[in-house]
Amino acid sequence: MNTRTATPPPRVAFYGRTADASDPGTAALVLGGQYQQCVSVLPEGAITAVFYDLGTRPHYQPAPARLSLDNERQVRREGGLDDLLTRASRPWRRFDFVISTDVYRLSRRTAMSTAILRALALANIEFLHAPEIPDGHRLPVAPWRLRSVAYINVLTRLIAEGDDR
């Protein structure tokens, strides 16, 4: 008798951002591409929350409530980066990982992206990134376990410095 149970998919929040918000249609295409790129490296059903912003922090522009992926599918926006960070600190959050196409989606400024990664690490949330994959290719072994170099650097500093919350 086989007593193995299926491992549930990881609970992952998607975060996307496009700095150029001058054309909402183009911004939606960019964000949709980021979302699809992240979904392609995760197991089915892993995305449990969707966050995205238009523009740059702290001067975000209003973002649409839904992101159109194609003519039939849409995903509901639960907020932006600030909302993601607020929910990350809650014990009843719906995600244990945050995925984006690159750490620079969090912020182009190194100090800011490090602060965000630190907040995620202290909340015991792992940051994942989905590198661009050429059409027809798949990432090797268990792609959702990849960690960004920036995240590892932040964790290394946290361990070296201790938790000074």
PDB file of C-alpha atoms in Angstrom:
ATOM      1  CA  MET A   1       0.000   0.000   0.000  1.00  0.00           C
ATOM      2  CA  ASN A   2       1.385   3.397  -0.981  1.00  0.00           C
ATOM      3  CA  THR A   3       1.052   5.866   1.898  1.00  0.00           C
ATOM      4  CA  ARG A   4       2.816   8.757   0.176  1.00  0.00           C
ATOM      5  CA  THR A   5       0.747  11.902   0.130  1.00  0.00           C
ATOM      6  CA  ALA A   6       1.041  14.532  -2.531  1.00  0.00           C
ATOM      7  CA  THR A   7       3.109  17.527  -1.524  1.00  0.00           C
ATOM      8  CA  PRO A   8       1.021  20.670  -1.742  1.00  0.00           C
ATOM      9  CA  PRO A   9       2.383  23.333  -4.090  1.00  0.00           C
ATOM     10  CA  PRO A  10       4.353  26.158  -2.494  1.00  0.00           C
ATOM     11  CA  ARG A  11       2.333  29.261  -1.575  1.00  0.00           C
ATOM     12  CA  VAL A  12       3.810  32.049  -3.666  1.00  0.00           C
ATOM     13  CA  ALA A  13       2.973  35.741  -4.042  1.00  0.00           C
ATOM     14  CA  PHE A  14       3.798  37.301  -7.397  1.00  0.00           C
ATOM     15  CA  TYR A  15       5.214  40.829  -7.478  1.00  0.00           C
ATOM     16  CA  GLY A  16       5.577  42.729 -10.727  1.00  0.00           C
ATOM     17  CA  ARG A  17       6.403  46.306 -11.579  1.00  0.00           C
ATOM     18  CA  THR A  18       6.929  48.393 -14.636  1.00  0.00           C
ATOM     19  CA  ALA A  19       8.622  51.776 -14.292  1.00  0.00           C
ATOM     20  CA  ASP A  20       7.047  53.188 -17.457  1.00  0.00           C
ATOM     21  CA  ALA A  21       3.372  53.715 -16.748  1.00  0.00           C
ATOM     22  CA  SER A  22       2.724  56.284 -19.498  1.00  0.00           C
ATOM     23  CA  ASP A  23       0.675  53.830 -21.578  1.00  0.00           C
ATOM     24  CA  PRO A  24      -1.629  51.551 -19.520  1.00  0.00           C
ATOM     25  CA  GLY A  25      -1.919  49.040 -22.386  1.00  0.00           C
ATOM     26  CA  THR A  26       1.839  48.609 -22.671  1.00  0.00           C
ATOM     27  CA  ALA A  27       2.188  48.466 -18.881  1.00  0.00           C
ATOM     28  CA  ALA A  28      -0.406  45.682 -18.755  1.00  0.00           C
ATOM     29  CA  LEU A  29       1.491  43.736 -21.433  1.00  0.00           C
ATOM     30  CA  VAL A  30       4.762  44.094 -19.511  1.00  0.00           C
ATOM     31  CA  LEU A  31       3.170  43.008 -16.222  1.00  0.00           C
ATOM     32  CA  GLY A  32       1.369  40.133 -17.936  1.00  0.00           C
ATOM     33  CA  GLY A  33       4.685  38.966 -19.389  1.00  0.00           C
ATOM     34  CA  GLN A  34       6.335  39.126 -15.963  1.00  0.00           C
ATOM     35  CA  TYR A  35       3.479  37.110 -14.463  1.00  0.00           C
ATOM     36  CA  GLN A  36       3.648  34.449 -17.197  1.00  0.00           C
ATOM     37  CA  GLN A  37       7.429  34.223 -16.806  1.00  0.00           C
ATOM     38  CA  CYS A  38       7.043  33.545 -13.080  1.00  0.00           C
ATOM     39  CA  VAL A  39       4.173  31.070 -13.516  1.00  0.00           C
ATOM     40  CA  SER A  40       6.248  29.105 -16.057  1.00  0.00           C
ATOM     41  CA  VAL A  41       8.842  28.122 -13.423  1.00  0.00           C
ATOM     42  CA  LEU A  42       6.392  27.222 -10.645  1.00  0.00           C
ATOM     43  CA  PRO A  43       4.252  24.149 -10.054  1.00  0.00           C
ATOM     44  CA  GLU A  44       0.581  24.437 -11.043  1.00  0.00           C
ATOM     45  CA  GLY A  45      -1.474  26.444  -8.541  1.00  0.00           C
ATOM     46  CA  ALA A  46       1.509  27.892  -6.660  1.00  0.00           C
ATOM     47  CA  ILE A  47       0.564  31.584  -7.085  1.00  0.00           C
ATOM     48  CA  THR A  48      -1.785  32.454  -4.225  1.00  0.00           C
ATOM     49  CA  ALA A  49      -1.541  36.260  -4.281  1.00  0.00           C
ATOM     50  CA  VAL A  50      -0.806  38.890  -6.940  1.00  0.00           C
ATOM     51  CA  PHE A  51       0.763  42.288  -6.283  1.00  0.00           C
ATOM     52  CA  TYR A  52       2.056  44.815  -8.820  1.00  0.00           C
ATOM     53  CA  ASP A  53       2.804  48.484  -9.273  1.00  0.00           C
ATOM     54  CA  LEU A  54       3.122  51.021 -12.055  1.00  0.00           C
ATOM     55  CA  GLY A  55       5.921  53.574 -11.787  1.00  0.00           C
ATOM     56  CA  THR A  56       8.611  53.811  -9.143  1.00  0.00           C
ATOM     57  CA  ARG A  57       8.447  53.889  -5.368  1.00  0.00           C
ATOM     58  CA  PRO A  58       7.189  55.978  -3.617  1.00  0.00           C
ATOM     59  CA  HIS A  59       5.530  57.666  -6.616  1.00  0.00           C
ATOM     60  CA  TYR A  60       3.424  54.748  -7.843  1.00  0.00           C
ATOM     61  CA  GLN A  61       0.611  55.497 -10.250  1.00  0.00           C
ATOM     62  CA  PRO A  62      -2.848  53.958  -9.923  1.00  0.00           C
ATOM     63  CA  ALA A  63      -2.759  50.383 -11.181  1.00  0.00           C
ATOM     64  CA  PRO A  64      -5.675  48.479 -12.707  1.00  0.00           C
ATOM     65  CA  ALA A  65      -7.492  46.120 -10.334  1.00  0.00           C
ATOM     66  CA  ARG A  66      -7.192  43.263 -12.809  1.00  0.00           C
ATOM     67  CA  LEU A  67      -4.375  42.184 -15.062  1.00  0.00           C
ATOM     68  CA  SER A  68      -5.411  40.735 -18.437  1.00  0.00           C
ATOM     69  CA  LEU A  69      -3.212  37.826 -19.400  1.00  0.00           C
ATOM     70  CA  ASP A  70      -5.007  37.041 -22.631  1.00  0.00           C
ATOM     71  CA  ASN A  71      -8.508  37.415 -24.043  1.00  0.00           C
ATOM     72  CA  GLU A  72      -9.965  34.953 -21.537  1.00  0.00           C
ATOM     73  CA  ARG A  73      -7.978  35.108 -18.315  1.00  0.00           C
ATOM     74  CA  GLN A  74      -7.507  37.885 -15.793  1.00  0.00           C
ATOM     75  CA  VAL A  75      -5.826  38.004 -12.384  1.00  0.00           C
ATOM     76  CA  ARG A  76      -6.989  40.209  -9.559  1.00  0.00           C
ATOM     77  CA  ARG A  77      -4.501  42.628  -8.014  1.00  0.00           C
ATOM     78  CA  GLU A  78      -4.375  42.482  -4.219  1.00  0.00           C
ATOM     79  CA  GLY A  79      -2.263  45.601  -3.959  1.00  0.00           C
ATOM     80  CA  GLY A  80       1.229  46.851  -4.522  1.00  0.00           C
ATOM     81  CA  LEU A  81       4.585  46.401  -2.825  1.00  0.00           C
ATOM     82  CA  ASP A  82       3.549  48.179   0.364  1.00  0.00           C
ATOM     83  CA  ASP A  83       0.508  45.896   0.663  1.00  0.00           C
ATOM     84  CA  LEU A  84       2.701  42.845   0.043  1.00  0.00           C
ATOM     85  CA  LEU A  85       5.082  43.885   2.834  1.00  0.00           C
ATOM     86  CA  THR A  86       2.191  44.524   5.226  1.00  0.00           C
ATOM     87  CA  ARG A  87       0.696  41.103   4.539  1.00  0.00           C
ATOM     88  CA  ALA A  88       4.104  39.441   4.779  1.00  0.00           C
ATOM     89  CA  SER A  89       4.309  40.382   8.456  1.00  0.00           C
ATOM     90  CA  ARG A  90       0.967  38.757   9.286  1.00  0.00           C
ATOM     91  CA  PRO A  91       0.963  35.205  10.665  1.00  0.00           C
ATOM     92  CA  TRP A  92      -2.123  34.264   8.597  1.00  0.00           C
ATOM     93  CA  ARG A  93      -0.662  35.332   5.252  1.00  0.00           C
ATOM     94  CA  ARG A  94      -1.388  33.241   2.168  1.00  0.00           C
ATOM     95  CA  PHE A  95       2.208  32.961   0.945  1.00  0.00           C
ATOM     96  CA  ASP A  96       5.633  31.771   2.098  1.00  0.00           C
ATOM     97  CA  PHE A  97       7.549  32.885  -0.996  1.00  0.00           C
ATOM     98  CA  VAL A  98       7.597  36.000  -3.174  1.00  0.00           C
ATOM     99  CA  ILE A  99       8.527  35.635  -6.834  1.00  0.00           C
ATOM    100  CA  SER A 100       9.470  38.252  -9.377  1.00  0.00           C
ATOM    101  CA  THR A 101      11.384  38.305 -12.633  1.00  0.00           C
ATOM    102  CA  ASP A 102      14.305  40.076 -10.976  1.00  0.00           C
ATOM    103  CA  VAL A 103      15.267  41.637  -7.672  1.00  0.00           C
ATOM    104  CA  TYR A 104      15.227  45.008  -9.454  1.00  0.00           C
ATOM    105  CA  ARG A 105      11.442  44.750  -9.733  1.00  0.00           C
ATOM    106  CA  LEU A 106      11.428  45.470  -5.993  1.00  0.00           C
ATOM    107  CA  SER A 107      13.547  48.596  -6.441  1.00  0.00           C
ATOM    108  CA  ARG A 108      16.343  49.805  -8.695  1.00  0.00           C
ATOM    109  CA  ARG A 109      18.037  51.317  -5.649  1.00  0.00           C
ATOM    110  CA  THR A 110      20.241  48.725  -3.943  1.00  0.00           C
ATOM    111  CA  ALA A 111      19.621  50.059  -0.436  1.00  0.00           C
ATOM    112  CA  MET A 112      15.858  49.911  -0.937  1.00  0.00           C
ATOM    113  CA  SER A 113      15.832  46.418  -2.457  1.00  0.00           C
ATOM    114  CA  THR A 114      18.104  45.211   0.373  1.00  0.00           C
ATOM    115  CA  ALA A 115      15.705  46.687   2.948  1.00  0.00           C
ATOM    116  CA  ILE A 116      12.763  44.962   1.267  1.00  0.00           C
ATOM    117  CA  LEU A 117      14.603  41.623   1.085  1.00  0.00           C
ATOM    118  CA  ARG A 118      15.554  42.022   4.742  1.00  0.00           C
ATOM    119  CA  ALA A 119      11.908  42.599   5.709  1.00  0.00           C
ATOM    120  CA  LEU A 120      10.931  39.457   3.788  1.00  0.00           C
ATOM    121  CA  ALA A 121      13.726  37.424   5.375  1.00  0.00           C
ATOM    122  CA  LEU A 122      12.725  38.528   8.875  1.00  0.00           C
ATOM    123  CA  ALA A 123       9.156  37.462   8.078  1.00  0.00           C
ATOM    124  CA  ASN A 124      10.567  34.068   7.025  1.00  0.00           C
ATOM    125  CA  ILE A 125       9.590  34.613   3.397  1.00  0.00           C
ATOM    126  CA  GLU A 126      11.945  33.487   0.676  1.00  0.00           C
ATOM    127  CA  PHE A 127      12.420  35.678  -2.390  1.00  0.00           C
ATOM    128  CA  LEU A 128      12.557  33.801  -5.691  1.00  0.00           C
ATOM    129  CA  HIS A 129      13.286  35.105  -9.131  1.00  0.00           C
ATOM    130  CA  ALA A 130      12.294  33.689 -12.479  1.00  0.00           C
ATOM    131  CA  PRO A 131      15.036  34.366 -15.009  1.00  0.00           C
ATOM    132  CA  GLU A 132      14.009  34.827 -18.613  1.00  0.00           C
ATOM    133  CA  ILE A 133      13.757  31.491 -20.366  1.00  0.00           C
ATOM    134  CA  PRO A 134      14.104  31.149 -24.158  1.00  0.00           C
ATOM    135  CA  ASP A 135      10.947  29.865 -25.866  1.00  0.00           C
ATOM    136  CA  GLY A 136      10.646  26.098 -25.708  1.00  0.00           C
ATOM    137  CA  HIS A 137      13.121  25.726 -22.843  1.00  0.00           C
ATOM    138  CA  ARG A 138      12.435  24.774 -19.233  1.00  0.00           C
ATOM    139  CA  LEU A 139      14.556  25.362 -16.187  1.00  0.00           C
ATOM    140  CA  PRO A 140      16.314  22.284 -14.825  1.00  0.00           C
ATOM    141  CA  VAL A 141      15.520  20.510 -11.548  1.00  0.00           C
ATOM    142  CA  ALA A 142      12.945  22.100  -9.200  1.00  0.00           C
ATOM    143  CA  PRO A 143      13.146  25.673 -10.505  1.00  0.00           C
ATOM    144  CA  TRP A 144      11.011  27.127  -7.710  1.00  0.00           C
ATOM    145  CA  ARG A 145      13.824  26.399  -5.240  1.00  0.00           C
ATOM    146  CA  LEU A 146      16.138  28.898  -6.957  1.00  0.00           C
ATOM    147  CA  ARG A 147      17.124  31.847  -4.805  1.00  0.00           C
ATOM    148  CA  SER A 148      18.313  35.202  -5.928  1.00  0.00           C
ATOM    149  CA  VAL A 149      21.923  36.107  -5.217  1.00  0.00           C
ATOM    150  CA  ALA A 150      20.738  39.334  -3.583  1.00  0.00           C
ATOM    151  CA  TYR A 151      18.503  37.361  -1.195  1.00  0.00           C
ATOM    152  CA  ILE A 152      21.377  35.092  -0.193  1.00  0.00           C
ATOM    153  CA  ASN A 153      23.582  38.150   0.431  1.00  0.00           C
ATOM    154  CA  VAL A 154      20.904  39.680   2.676  1.00  0.00           C
ATOM    155  CA  LEU A 155      20.530  36.432   4.627  1.00  0.00           C
ATOM    156  CA  THR A 156      24.298  36.181   5.028  1.00  0.00           C
ATOM    157  CA  ARG A 157      24.426  39.697   6.475  1.00  0.00           C
ATOM    158  CA  LEU A 158      21.494  38.978   8.795  1.00  0.00           C
ATOM    159  CA  ILE A 159      23.264  35.917  10.169  1.00  0.00           C
ATOM    160  CA  ALA A 160      26.561  37.785  10.550  1.00  0.00           C
ATOM    161  CA  GLU A 161      24.991  40.845  12.210  1.00  0.00           C
ATOM    162  CA  GLY A 162      22.292  39.084  14.215  1.00  0.00           C
ATOM    163  CA  ASP A 163      18.660  40.100  14.368  1.00  0.00           C
ATOM    164  CA  ASP A 164      18.493  43.695  15.547  1.00  0.00           C
ATOM    165  CA  ARG A 165      14.760  44.258  15.027  1.00  0.00           C
TER     166      ARG A 165
END
